[in-house]
mmCIF file with all atom_site columns, C-alpha atoms in Angstrom:
data_model
loop_
_atom_site.group_PDB
_atom_site.id
_atom_site.type_symbol
_atom_site.label_atom_id
_atom_site.label_alt_id
_atom_site.label_comp_id
_atom_site.label_asym_id
_atom_site.label_entity_id
_atom_site.label_seq_id
_atom_site.pdbx_PDB_ins_code
_atom_site.Cartn_x
_atom_site.Cartn_y
_atom_site.Cartn_z
_atom_site.occupancy
_atom_site.B_iso_or_equiv
_atom_site.pdbx_formal_charge
_atom_site.auth_seq_id
_atom_site.auth_comp_id
_atom_site.auth_asym_id
_atom_site.auth_atom_id
_atom_site.pdbx_PDB_model_num
ATOM 1   C CA . MET A 1 1   ? 0.169  -0.105 -0.063  1.00 0.00 ? 1   MET A CA 1
ATOM 2   C CA . GLN A 1 2   ? 2.825  2.323  1.000   1.00 0.00 ? 2   GLN A CA 1
ATOM 3   C CA . VAL A 1 3   ? 4.512  1.566  -2.425  1.00 0.00 ? 3   VAL A CA 1
ATOM 4   C CA . ALA A 1 4   ? 1.310  2.536  -4.324  1.00 0.00 ? 4   ALA A CA 1
ATOM 5   C CA . GLU A 1 5   ? 1.025  5.906  -2.421  1.00 0.00 ? 5   GLU A CA 1
ATOM 6   C CA . SER A 1 6   ? 4.540  6.660  -3.081  1.00 0.00 ? 6   SER A CA 1
ATOM 7   C CA . ASN A 1 7   ? 4.271  6.002  -6.808  1.00 0.00 ? 7   ASN A CA 1
ATOM 8   C CA . GLN A 1 8   ? 0.974  8.296  -6.814  1.00 0.00 ? 8   GLN A CA 1
ATOM 9   C CA . ARG A 1 9   ? 2.937  10.949 -4.945  1.00 0.00 ? 9   ARG A CA 1
ATOM 10  C CA . THR A 1 10  ? 5.580  10.760 -7.533  1.00 0.00 ? 10  THR A CA 1
ATOM 11  C CA . ALA A 1 11  ? 3.450  10.690 -10.615 1.00 0.00 ? 11  ALA A CA 1
ATOM 12  C CA . GLN A 1 12  ? 1.406  13.684 -9.196  1.00 0.00 ? 12  GLN A CA 1
ATOM 13  C CA . ALA A 1 13  ? 4.656  15.703 -8.875  1.00 0.00 ? 13  ALA A CA 1
ATOM 14  C CA . GLU A 1 14  ? 5.564  14.773 -12.540 1.00 0.00 ? 14  GLU A CA 1
ATOM 15  C CA . LEU A 1 15  ? 2.319  15.838 -13.624 1.00 0.00 ? 15  LEU A CA 1
ATOM 16  C CA . GLU A 1 16  ? 2.661  19.016 -11.909 1.00 0.00 ? 16  GLU A CA 1
ATOM 17  C CA . GLU A 1 17  ? 6.138  19.566 -13.398 1.00 0.00 ? 17  GLU A CA 1
ATOM 18  C CA . TYR A 1 18  ? 5.036  18.702 -16.759 1.00 0.00 ? 18  TYR A CA 1
ATOM 19  C CA . SER A 1 19  ? 2.040  21.279 -16.575 1.00 0.00 ? 19  SER A CA 1
ATOM 20  C CA . THR A 1 20  ? 4.313  24.065 -15.340 1.00 0.00 ? 20  THR A CA 1
ATOM 21  C CA . SER A 1 21  ? 6.677  23.240 -18.258 1.00 0.00 ? 21  SER A CA 1
ATOM 22  C CA . ALA A 1 22  ? 3.896  23.156 -20.782 1.00 0.00 ? 22  ALA A CA 1
ATOM 23  C CA . GLU A 1 23  ? 2.469  26.324 -19.631 1.00 0.00 ? 23  GLU A CA 1
ATOM 24  C CA . ALA A 1 24  ? 5.797  28.187 -19.962 1.00 0.00 ? 24  ALA A CA 1
ATOM 25  C CA . VAL A 1 25  ? 6.180  26.749 -23.717 1.00 0.00 ? 25  VAL A CA 1
ATOM 26  C CA . ARG A 1 26  ? 2.660  28.196 -24.301 1.00 0.00 ? 26  ARG A CA 1
ATOM 27  C CA . ARG A 1 27  ? 3.476  31.577 -23.257 1.00 0.00 ? 27  ARG A CA 1
ATOM 28  C CA . GLU A 1 28  ? 6.835  31.369 -25.297 1.00 0.00 ? 28  GLU A CA 1
ATOM 29  C CA . TYR A 1 29  ? 4.856  30.218 -28.323 1.00 0.00 ? 29  TYR A CA 1
ATOM 30  C CA . ALA A 1 30  ? 2.253  33.019 -27.769 1.00 0.00 ? 30  ALA A CA 1
ATOM 31  C CA . ARG A 1 31  ? 5.248  35.485 -27.637 1.00 0.00 ? 31  ARG A CA 1
ATOM 32  C CA . LEU A 1 32  ? 6.703  34.048 -31.044 1.00 0.00 ? 32  LEU A CA 1
ATOM 33  C CA . ILE A 1 33  ? 3.162  34.336 -32.732 1.00 0.00 ? 33  ILE A CA 1
ATOM 34  C CA . ASN A 1 34  ? 3.079  38.006 -31.657 1.00 0.00 ? 34  ASN A CA 1
ATOM 35  C CA . TRP A 1 35  ? 6.469  38.455 -33.065 1.00 0.00 ? 35  TRP A CA 1
ATOM 36  C CA . ALA A 1 36  ? 5.567  36.887 -36.276 1.00 0.00 ? 36  ALA A CA 1
ATOM 37  C CA . GLU A 1 37  ? 2.384  39.027 -36.774 1.00 0.00 ? 37  GLU A CA 1
ATOM 38  C CA . LEU A 1 38  ? 4.466  42.081 -36.029 1.00 0.00 ? 38  LEU A CA 1
ATOM 39  C CA . TYR A 1 39  ? 6.973  41.099 -38.487 1.00 0.00 ? 39  TYR A CA 1
ATOM 40  C CA . GLU A 1 40  ? 4.722  40.911 -41.506 1.00 0.00 ? 40  GLU A CA 1
ATOM 41  C CA . GLY A 1 41  ? 4.463  44.407 -43.155 1.00 0.00 ? 41  GLY A CA 1
ATOM 42  C CA . ASN A 1 42  ? 7.100  46.208 -41.204 1.00 0.00 ? 42  ASN A CA 1
ATOM 43  C CA . PRO A 1 43  ? 10.414 47.855 -42.852 1.00 0.00 ? 43  PRO A CA 1
ATOM 44  C CA . PHE A 1 44  ? 13.717 46.072 -42.986 1.00 0.00 ? 44  PHE A CA 1
ATOM 45  C CA . GLU A 1 45  ? 15.148 47.904 -39.729 1.00 0.00 ? 45  GLU A CA 1
ATOM 46  C CA . ALA A 1 46  ? 12.110 46.736 -37.748 1.00 0.00 ? 46  ALA A CA 1
ATOM 47  C CA . LYS A 1 47  ? 12.539 43.118 -38.964 1.00 0.00 ? 47  LYS A CA 1
ATOM 48  C CA . LYS A 1 48  ? 16.104 43.211 -37.995 1.00 0.00 ? 48  LYS A CA 1
ATOM 49  C CA . MET A 1 49  ? 15.166 44.226 -34.475 1.00 0.00 ? 49  MET A CA 1
ATOM 50  C CA . ILE A 1 50  ? 12.560 41.382 -34.350 1.00 0.00 ? 50  ILE A CA 1
ATOM 51  C CA . VAL A 1 51  ? 14.978 38.785 -35.660 1.00 0.00 ? 51  VAL A CA 1
ATOM 52  C CA . ALA A 1 52  ? 17.468 40.201 -33.079 1.00 0.00 ? 52  ALA A CA 1
ATOM 53  C CA . GLN A 1 53  ? 14.904 38.710 -30.430 1.00 0.00 ? 53  GLN A CA 1
ATOM 54  C CA . PHE A 1 54  ? 15.390 35.340 -31.574 1.00 0.00 ? 54  PHE A CA 1
ATOM 55  C CA . VAL A 1 55  ? 18.789 35.058 -32.593 1.00 0.00 ? 55  VAL A CA 1
ATOM 56  C CA . LYS A 1 56  ? 21.410 34.986 -29.661 1.00 0.00 ? 56  LYS A CA 1
ATOM 57  C CA . ALA A 1 57  ? 24.619 34.845 -31.843 1.00 0.00 ? 57  ALA A CA 1
ATOM 58  C CA . VAL A 1 58  ? 25.976 34.041 -35.318 1.00 0.00 ? 58  VAL A CA 1
ATOM 59  C CA . TYR A 1 59  ? 29.483 32.696 -35.825 1.00 0.00 ? 59  TYR A CA 1
ATOM 60  C CA . VAL A 1 60  ? 31.213 32.569 -39.117 1.00 0.00 ? 60  VAL A CA 1
ATOM 61  C CA . ARG A 1 61  ? 33.899 30.030 -39.850 1.00 0.00 ? 61  ARG A CA 1
ATOM 62  C CA . ARG A 1 62  ? 35.982 28.947 -42.596 1.00 0.00 ? 62  ARG A CA 1
ATOM 63  C CA . ASP A 1 63  ? 34.261 27.401 -46.015 1.00 0.00 ? 63  ASP A CA 1
ATOM 64  C CA . TYR A 1 64  ? 31.312 29.521 -45.443 1.00 0.00 ? 64  TYR A CA 1
ATOM 65  C CA . GLU A 1 65  ? 30.256 27.682 -42.340 1.00 0.00 ? 65  GLU A CA 1
ATOM 66  C CA . LEU A 1 66  ? 27.633 29.425 -40.038 1.00 0.00 ? 66  LEU A CA 1
ATOM 67  C CA . GLU A 1 67  ? 26.434 28.682 -36.682 1.00 0.00 ? 67  GLU A CA 1
ATOM 68  C CA . ILE A 1 68  ? 23.464 30.501 -35.410 1.00 0.00 ? 68  ILE A CA 1
ATOM 69  C CA . GLU A 1 69  ? 22.718 30.245 -31.828 1.00 0.00 ? 69  GLU A CA 1
ATOM 70  C CA . PHE A 1 70  ? 18.989 30.989 -30.864 1.00 0.00 ? 70  PHE A CA 1
ATOM 71  C CA . ASN A 1 71  ? 17.248 31.955 -27.748 1.00 0.00 ? 71  ASN A CA 1
ATOM 72  C CA . VAL A 1 72  ? 14.805 29.213 -28.138 1.00 0.00 ? 72  VAL A CA 1
ATOM 73  C CA . SER A 1 73  ? 15.474 25.590 -29.307 1.00 0.00 ? 73  SER A CA 1
ATOM 74  C CA . PHE A 1 74  ? 14.251 24.244 -32.557 1.00 0.00 ? 74  PHE A CA 1
ATOM 75  C CA . GLU A 1 75  ? 13.072 21.063 -30.986 1.00 0.00 ? 75  GLU A CA 1
ATOM 76  C CA . ASP A 1 76  ? 11.016 23.026 -28.292 1.00 0.00 ? 76  ASP A CA 1
ATOM 77  C CA . PHE A 1 77  ? 9.415  25.466 -30.985 1.00 0.00 ? 77  PHE A CA 1
ATOM 78  C CA . ARG A 1 78  ? 8.712  22.316 -33.487 1.00 0.00 ? 78  ARG A CA 1
ATOM 79  C CA . SER A 1 79  ? 6.948  20.288 -30.835 1.00 0.00 ? 79  SER A CA 1
ATOM 80  C CA . LEU A 1 80  ? 4.869  23.268 -29.775 1.00 0.00 ? 80  LEU A CA 1
ATOM 81  C CA . CYS A 1 81  ? 3.712  24.051 -33.119 1.00 0.00 ? 81  CYS A CA 1
ATOM 82  C CA . ALA A 1 82  ? 2.711  20.332 -33.656 1.00 0.00 ? 82  ALA A CA 1
ATOM 83  C CA . ASN A 1 83  ? 0.955  20.359 -30.308 1.00 0.00 ? 83  ASN A CA 1
ATOM 84  C CA . GLU A 1 84  ? -0.963 23.551 -31.325 1.00 0.00 ? 84  GLU A CA 1
ATOM 85  C CA . ALA A 1 85  ? -1.935 22.391 -34.928 1.00 0.00 ? 85  ALA A CA 1
ATOM 86  C CA . GLY A 1 86  ? -3.036 18.943 -33.131 1.00 0.00 ? 86  GLY A CA 1
ATOM 87  C CA . LYS A 1 87  ? -5.566 21.008 -30.883 1.00 0.00 ? 87  LYS A CA 1
ATOM 88  C CA . ASP A 1 88  ? -5.890 23.519 -33.781 1.00 0.00 ? 88  ASP A CA 1
ATOM 89  C CA . ASN A 1 89  ? -3.747 23.317 -29.041 1.00 0.00 ? 89  ASN A CA 1
ATOM 90  C CA . LYS A 1 90  ? 15.166 25.614 -21.230 1.00 0.00 ? 90  LYS A CA 1
ATOM 91  C CA . LYS A 1 91  ? 17.260 25.377 -23.303 1.00 0.00 ? 91  LYS A CA 1
ATOM 92  C CA . VAL A 1 92  ? 18.806 27.471 -25.898 1.00 0.00 ? 92  VAL A CA 1
ATOM 93  C CA . GLY A 1 93  ? 19.591 25.755 -29.250 1.00 0.00 ? 93  GLY A CA 1
ATOM 94  C CA . THR A 1 94  ? 21.982 26.228 -31.962 1.00 0.00 ? 94  THR A CA 1
ATOM 95  C CA . ALA A 1 95  ? 21.550 25.364 -35.766 1.00 0.00 ? 95  ALA A CA 1
ATOM 96  C CA . MET A 1 96  ? 24.362 24.720 -38.315 1.00 0.00 ? 96  MET A CA 1
ATOM 97  C CA . LEU A 1 97  ? 24.161 25.922 -41.565 1.00 0.00 ? 97  LEU A CA 1
ATOM 98  C CA . ARG A 1 98  ? 26.558 24.720 -44.389 1.00 0.00 ? 98  ARG A CA 1
ATOM 99  C CA . PRO A 1 99  ? 26.848 25.374 -48.066 1.00 0.00 ? 99  PRO A CA 1
ATOM 100 C CA . THR A 1 100 ? 25.310 22.731 -50.407 1.00 0.00 ? 100 THR A CA 1
ATOM 101 C CA . ALA A 1 101 ? 28.146 22.928 -52.934 1.00 0.00 ? 101 ALA A CA 1
#
């Protein structure tokens, strides 16, 4: 009986942690959508300022290799978009871009 109660408490704690995390991701998604709406129809200078909110750093290396460090990881953003599309519903990431030729 004690084992079952312990498992229930553990599961409840995990559920609360996931709920808190999901709410934080939803807030971040709403912020991203607001930036996307703001981005449309703005002049180039304003667009640069908006992009600066998402890009933490850009590193240029030999052979045209770029490393772009974002303030939001692509995996987090992609999974949130999939969740939002499904219901119609902390970590900083980097992306590597390399020339195709």
